[in-house]
Amino acid sequence: VAARALNIETEIAGPQTLALNTSVYGRVLADTERLSHVSARFEGRIVTVHASLGETVSAGSLLATVESNQSLTSYEITAPISGIVLARDAGSGEQTGSRTLFTIMDNSSVWVDLDIFPKDLTAIQLGASVTIKTAYSDTEFTGTIARFLPHIEANQAVTARVRLNNPEGELLPGAWVEASINVADVEVPLAVRREALQSFRDFTVVYAKYDNDYEVRMLELGRQSDEWVEVLSGLTPGTTYVTQNSYVLKADVEKDGATHDH
């Protein structure tokens, strides 16, 4: 009853697959394969401009009207793709010349370039799964390493490029990201959940449940994933241990003294 009232939850310790990850940093870039550079078909005077910097346009939307220098007739410049107006170099009354007047980015997908330093490079494979977080969104984005760029940066990092779906447009070019790259999946005979671990004196412990009693189990730990920690000694497979709200038991034990192994 007390355990229920304190929301103490348990699980049985046993074998697990640990997804071993390494953390790296990188940056969001516009997917240049999804950029459209729009110029005038015929040189002339820009009569009106209809699209603003940062505006979202649809394919076929009117961007500007131009009066041809040669025929003196007006024609429309329209958006060849849907996306965001990333750059605008067009003003009413100006001559178009041959320059790019609008750059439109289809931001439904973006690139993320990650810095991989030599110590991590041998462990990271093409196609490795990647989870990406940015300060600008609560969403976690997932993708895979699509390629390694064929040069070394000034900071001696190799660039791993990930293409990410960005349907809500949350990932903006220029944003810094933190990425977790899966480097291996390892089967271990015994692991516990990370949230179950507590510090006790100089040890890392879990609280094992025997009938209605809870006992401190001092652990020797091995490899770790985001969710699981390998147990090398201190716990037997098949033992029921506390996974949630073990801090309640920790406070109790520190107050009353611990029950130890015999």
CSV table of C-alpha atoms in Angstrom, one decimal:
chain,number,residue,atom,x,y,z
A,1,VAL,CA,0.0,0.0,0.0
A,2,ALA,CA,2.8,2.4,1.0
A,3,ALA,CA,4.6,1.6,-2.3
A,4,ARG,CA,1.5,2.4,-4.3
A,5,ALA,CA,0.9,5.6,-2.4
A,6,LEU,CA,4.5,6.7,-3.1
A,7,ASN,CA,4.2,5.8,-6.8
A,8,ILE,CA,7.1,3.4,-6.5
A,9,GLU,CA,7.4,1.2,-9.6
A,10,THR,CA,9.5,-1.9,-10.1
A,11,GLU,CA,10.9,-4.0,-12.9
A,12,ILE,CA,12.8,-7.3,-13.2
A,13,ALA,CA,16.5,-6.9,-14.0
A,14,GLY,CA,17.7,-9.0,-16.9
A,15,PRO,CA,19.4,-8.9,-20.3
A,16,GLN,CA,19.0,-5.8,-22.6
A,17,THR,CA,20.2,-4.4,-25.8
A,18,LEU,CA,22.2,-1.2,-25.2
A,19,ALA,CA,22.1,1.4,-28.0
A,20,LEU,CA,25.6,2.9,-27.6
A,21,ASN,CA,25.7,6.5,-28.8
A,22,THR,CA,28.2,9.3,-29.2
A,23,SER,CA,27.3,13.0,-29.0
A,24,VAL,CA,28.4,15.5,-31.6
A,25,TYR,CA,27.5,19.0,-32.6
A,26,GLY,CA,26.6,20.6,-36.0
A,27,ARG,CA,24.6,23.1,-37.9
A,28,VAL,CA,21.4,23.2,-40.0
A,29,LEU,CA,21.9,24.1,-43.7
A,30,ALA,CA,19.5,24.8,-46.6
A,31,ASP,CA,19.3,21.7,-48.8
A,32,THR,CA,20.9,23.2,-52.0
A,33,GLU,CA,19.2,20.5,-54.1
A,34,ARG,CA,15.9,22.2,-53.0
A,35,LEU,CA,16.9,25.8,-53.8
A,36,SER,CA,15.6,27.7,-56.8
A,37,HIS,CA,17.3,30.8,-58.2
A,38,VAL,CA,14.8,32.9,-60.1
A,39,SER,CA,15.9,35.5,-62.7
A,40,ALA,CA,14.1,37.4,-65.5
A,41,ARG,CA,13.4,35.5,-68.8
A,42,PHE,CA,13.9,38.8,-70.7
A,43,GLU,CA,15.8,41.8,-69.3
A,44,GLY,CA,13.6,44.8,-68.5
A,45,ARG,CA,12.3,47.2,-65.9
A,46,ILE,CA,10.8,45.8,-62.7
A,47,VAL,CA,7.3,47.3,-62.5
A,48,THR,CA,6.0,45.7,-59.2
A,49,VAL,CA,7.4,43.3,-56.7
A,50,HIS,CA,4.9,41.0,-54.9
A,51,ALA,CA,7.1,38.7,-52.7
A,52,SER,CA,8.9,39.8,-49.6
A,53,LEU,CA,12.0,38.3,-47.9
A,54,GLY,CA,10.9,35.5,-45.6
A,55,GLU,CA,7.5,35.1,-47.1
A,56,THR,CA,6.2,31.6,-47.8
A,57,VAL,CA,5.1,31.2,-51.4
A,58,SER,CA,3.4,28.4,-53.4
A,59,ALA,CA,4.5,27.2,-56.8
A,60,GLY,CA,3.0,29.5,-59.4
A,61,SER,CA,2.7,32.5,-57.0
A,62,LEU,CA,3.4,35.9,-58.5
A,63,LEU,CA,6.8,37.2,-57.5
A,64,ALA,CA,7.2,40.3,-59.8
A,65,THR,CA,6.0,42.0,-62.9
A,66,VAL,CA,8.6,43.1,-65.5
A,67,GLU,CA,8.3,45.3,-68.6
A,68,SER,CA,10.6,43.9,-71.3
A,69,ASN,CA,13.2,46.3,-72.7
A,70,GLN,CA,12.8,44.8,-76.2
A,71,SER,CA,9.0,44.5,-76.6
A,72,LEU,CA,7.9,47.0,-73.9
A,73,THR,CA,5.2,44.4,-72.9
A,74,SER,CA,4.8,43.2,-69.4
A,75,TYR,CA,5.2,39.7,-68.2
A,76,GLU,CA,5.0,37.9,-64.8
A,77,ILE,CA,7.7,36.1,-62.9
A,78,THR,CA,6.2,33.3,-60.9
A,79,ALA,CA,7.6,30.9,-58.2
A,80,PRO,CA,8.8,27.6,-59.8
A,81,ILE,CA,8.6,25.8,-56.4
A,82,SER,CA,6.8,26.2,-53.1
A,83,GLY,CA,9.0,27.4,-50.2
A,84,ILE,CA,10.4,30.4,-48.4
A,85,VAL,CA,11.8,33.5,-50.1
A,86,LEU,CA,15.4,33.2,-48.8
A,87,ALA,CA,16.8,36.2,-50.8
A,88,ARG,CA,15.3,39.0,-52.7
A,89,ASP,CA,17.3,41.3,-55.0
A,90,ALA,CA,14.4,43.1,-56.8
A,91,GLY,CA,13.0,46.5,-56.4
A,92,SER,CA,10.4,48.5,-58.3
A,93,GLY,CA,11.9,50.6,-61.1
A,94,GLU,CA,15.1,48.6,-61.2
A,95,GLN,CA,16.5,46.9,-64.3
A,96,THR,CA,16.6,43.1,-63.9
A,97,GLY,CA,19.9,42.6,-65.6
A,98,SER,CA,20.8,38.9,-65.7
A,99,ARG,CA,21.1,38.6,-61.9
A,100,THR,CA,19.1,36.3,-59.6
A,101,LEU,CA,16.1,38.3,-58.4
A,102,PHE,CA,14.7,35.7,-55.9
A,103,THR,CA,16.1,32.6,-54.1
A,104,ILE,CA,13.4,30.2,-52.9
A,105,MET,CA,14.1,27.4,-50.5
A,106,ASP,CA,11.9,24.4,-50.2
A,107,ASN,CA,12.4,23.8,-46.5
A,108,SER,CA,10.3,20.6,-46.2
A,109,SER,CA,13.7,19.0,-45.8
A,110,VAL,CA,17.1,20.4,-44.7
A,111,TRP,CA,20.7,19.2,-44.3
A,112,VAL,CA,22.4,19.0,-41.0
A,113,ASP,CA,26.2,18.9,-41.1
A,114,LEU,CA,27.8,17.3,-38.1
A,115,ASP,CA,31.4,17.7,-37.0
A,116,ILE,CA,33.0,14.3,-36.5
A,117,PHE,CA,36.5,14.4,-34.9
A,118,PRO,CA,39.2,11.7,-35.4
A,119,LYS,CA,38.5,9.9,-32.0
A,120,ASP,CA,34.9,9.2,-33.1
A,121,LEU,CA,35.4,8.6,-36.8
A,122,THR,CA,36.2,4.9,-36.9
A,123,ALA,CA,33.1,4.1,-34.8
A,124,ILE,CA,30.6,6.0,-37.0
A,125,GLN,CA,29.3,4.3,-40.1
A,126,LEU,CA,27.5,5.5,-43.2
A,127,GLY,CA,23.7,4.9,-42.5
A,128,ALA,CA,24.1,5.2,-38.7
A,129,SER,CA,20.9,6.5,-37.1
A,130,VAL,CA,21.0,10.0,-35.7
A,131,THR,CA,18.8,11.9,-33.2
A,132,ILE,CA,19.0,15.6,-33.4
A,133,LYS,CA,17.9,18.3,-30.9
A,134,THR,CA,18.0,22.1,-31.3
A,135,ALA,CA,17.3,25.0,-28.9
A,136,TYR,CA,14.7,26.3,-31.3
A,137,SER,CA,12.3,23.4,-31.1
A,138,ASP,CA,11.1,20.8,-28.5
A,139,THR,CA,10.9,18.2,-31.3
A,140,GLU,CA,13.5,15.5,-31.6
A,141,PHE,CA,14.4,14.8,-35.3
A,142,THR,CA,15.7,11.5,-36.5
A,143,GLY,CA,17.6,10.6,-39.7
A,144,THR,CA,20.6,8.7,-40.9
A,145,ILE,CA,24.1,9.7,-42.0
A,146,ALA,CA,23.8,10.0,-45.8
A,147,ARG,CA,27.4,10.8,-46.6
A,148,PHE,CA,30.7,12.0,-45.4
A,149,LEU,CA,32.0,15.1,-47.2
A,150,PRO,CA,35.4,14.5,-48.9
A,151,HIS,CA,37.5,17.0,-47.1
A,152,ILE,CA,38.7,17.9,-43.6
A,153,GLU,CA,37.6,21.2,-42.0
A,154,ALA,CA,40.0,23.8,-40.4
A,155,ASN,CA,39.1,22.3,-37.0
A,156,GLN,CA,40.2,18.9,-38.3
A,157,ALA,CA,36.7,17.5,-38.2
A,158,VAL,CA,35.1,15.4,-41.0
A,159,THR,CA,31.6,16.5,-41.9
A,160,ALA,CA,28.8,13.9,-41.7
A,161,ARG,CA,25.7,15.0,-43.6
A,162,VAL,CA,22.2,14.1,-42.6
A,163,ARG,CA,19.1,14.9,-44.5
A,164,LEU,CA,16.1,15.6,-42.3
A,165,ASN,CA,12.4,15.9,-43.1
A,166,ASN,CA,11.2,19.3,-41.8
A,167,PRO,CA,7.5,19.3,-42.6
A,168,GLU,CA,6.7,22.0,-40.0
A,169,GLY,CA,9.6,24.2,-41.0
A,170,GLU,CA,11.0,24.1,-37.4
A,171,LEU,CA,14.6,23.6,-38.5
A,172,LEU,CA,16.0,26.9,-39.7
A,173,PRO,CA,19.3,27.2,-41.6
A,174,GLY,CA,22.1,28.4,-39.4
A,175,ALA,CA,20.7,26.8,-36.2
A,176,TRP,CA,23.3,24.8,-34.1
A,177,VAL,CA,22.2,21.3,-33.1
A,178,GLU,CA,23.3,18.6,-30.8
A,179,ALA,CA,23.2,15.1,-32.2
A,180,SER,CA,23.3,11.6,-30.8
A,181,ILE,CA,24.8,9.1,-33.3
A,182,ASN,CA,24.2,5.3,-32.8
A,183,VAL,CA,27.6,3.6,-32.9
A,184,ALA,CA,26.7,0.1,-31.8
A,185,ASP,CA,23.9,-2.1,-30.4
A,186,VAL,CA,25.3,-4.3,-27.7
A,187,GLU,CA,23.6,-7.3,-26.0
A,188,VAL,CA,24.4,-7.4,-22.3
A,189,PRO,CA,23.3,-10.1,-19.8
A,190,LEU,CA,22.2,-7.7,-17.1
A,191,ALA,CA,21.2,-4.0,-17.2
A,192,VAL,CA,19.0,-1.6,-15.2
A,193,ARG,CA,17.3,1.6,-16.2
A,194,ARG,CA,19.3,4.8,-15.7
A,195,GLU,CA,16.5,6.4,-13.7
A,196,ALA,CA,16.7,3.6,-11.1
A,197,LEU,CA,20.3,4.6,-10.1
A,198,GLN,CA,20.9,6.5,-6.9
A,199,SER,CA,24.1,7.6,-5.1
A,200,PHE,CA,24.6,6.1,-1.6
A,201,ARG,CA,27.7,7.0,0.3
A,202,ASP,CA,30.5,6.4,-2.3
A,203,PHE,CA,28.5,3.9,-4.3
A,204,THR,CA,26.0,3.8,-7.1
A,205,VAL,CA,23.0,1.7,-6.0
A,206,VAL,CA,19.6,0.4,-6.9
A,207,TYR,CA,16.9,-0.6,-4.4
A,208,ALA,CA,16.0,-4.3,-4.8
A,209,LYS,CA,12.6,-5.5,-3.6
A,210,TYR,CA,12.3,-8.8,-1.6
A,211,ASP,CA,8.7,-9.4,-0.5
A,212,ASN,CA,7.8,-6.2,1.3
A,213,ASP,CA,11.3,-5.1,2.0
A,214,TYR,CA,13.7,-2.9,-0.1
A,215,GLU,CA,17.4,-3.5,0.1
A,216,VAL,CA,20.3,-1.4,-1.1
A,217,ARG,CA,22.3,-3.1,-3.9
A,218,MET,CA,25.8,-1.6,-4.5
A,219,LEU,CA,26.6,-1.9,-8.2
A,220,GLU,CA,29.6,-2.1,-10.4
A,221,LEU,CA,28.6,-0.6,-13.7
A,222,GLY,CA,29.7,-1.1,-17.3
A,223,ARG,CA,28.6,0.4,-20.6
A,224,GLN,CA,25.7,2.9,-20.8
A,225,SER,CA,23.1,3.9,-23.3
A,226,ASP,CA,20.6,6.8,-23.0
A,227,GLU,CA,18.1,4.4,-21.2
A,228,TRP,CA,20.1,1.5,-19.8
A,229,VAL,CA,23.3,0.8,-17.8
A,230,GLU,CA,25.1,-2.5,-17.8
A,231,VAL,CA,25.5,-4.2,-14.4
A,232,LEU,CA,28.8,-6.1,-13.9
A,233,SER,CA,28.2,-7.1,-10.3
A,234,GLY,CA,26.1,-6.3,-7.3
A,235,LEU,CA,22.7,-7.6,-8.7
A,236,THR,CA,21.4,-11.0,-9.8
A,237,PRO,CA,19.4,-11.4,-13.0
A,238,GLY,CA,15.7,-11.9,-12.1
A,239,THR,CA,15.9,-9.5,-9.2
A,240,THR,CA,13.0,-7.0,-8.8
A,241,TYR,CA,14.3,-3.5,-8.5
A,242,VAL,CA,12.8,0.0,-8.1
A,243,THR,CA,12.7,2.0,-11.3
A,244,GLN,CA,10.6,5.1,-10.3
A,245,ASN,CA,10.7,7.3,-7.2
A,246,SER,CA,13.6,5.4,-5.7
A,247,TYR,CA,14.7,8.7,-4.1
A,248,VAL,CA,11.9,8.2,-1.6
A,249,LEU,CA,13.6,5.0,-0.4
A,250,LYS,CA,17.0,6.7,-0.5
A,251,ALA,CA,15.7,9.3,2.0
A,252,ASP,CA,14.3,6.6,4.2
A,253,VAL,CA,17.5,4.6,4.2
A,254,GLU,CA,19.7,7.6,5.0
A,255,LYS,CA,17.4,8.4,7.9
A,256,ASP,CA,17.1,4.9,9.3
A,257,GLY,CA,20.2,3.1,8.2
A,258,ALA,CA,20.5,0.7,5.3
A,259,THR,CA,19.6,-3.0,5.0
A,260,HIS,CA,22.7,-4.7,3.5
A,261,ASP,CA,23.6,-8.0,2.0
A,262,HIS,CA,24.5,-10.8,4.4
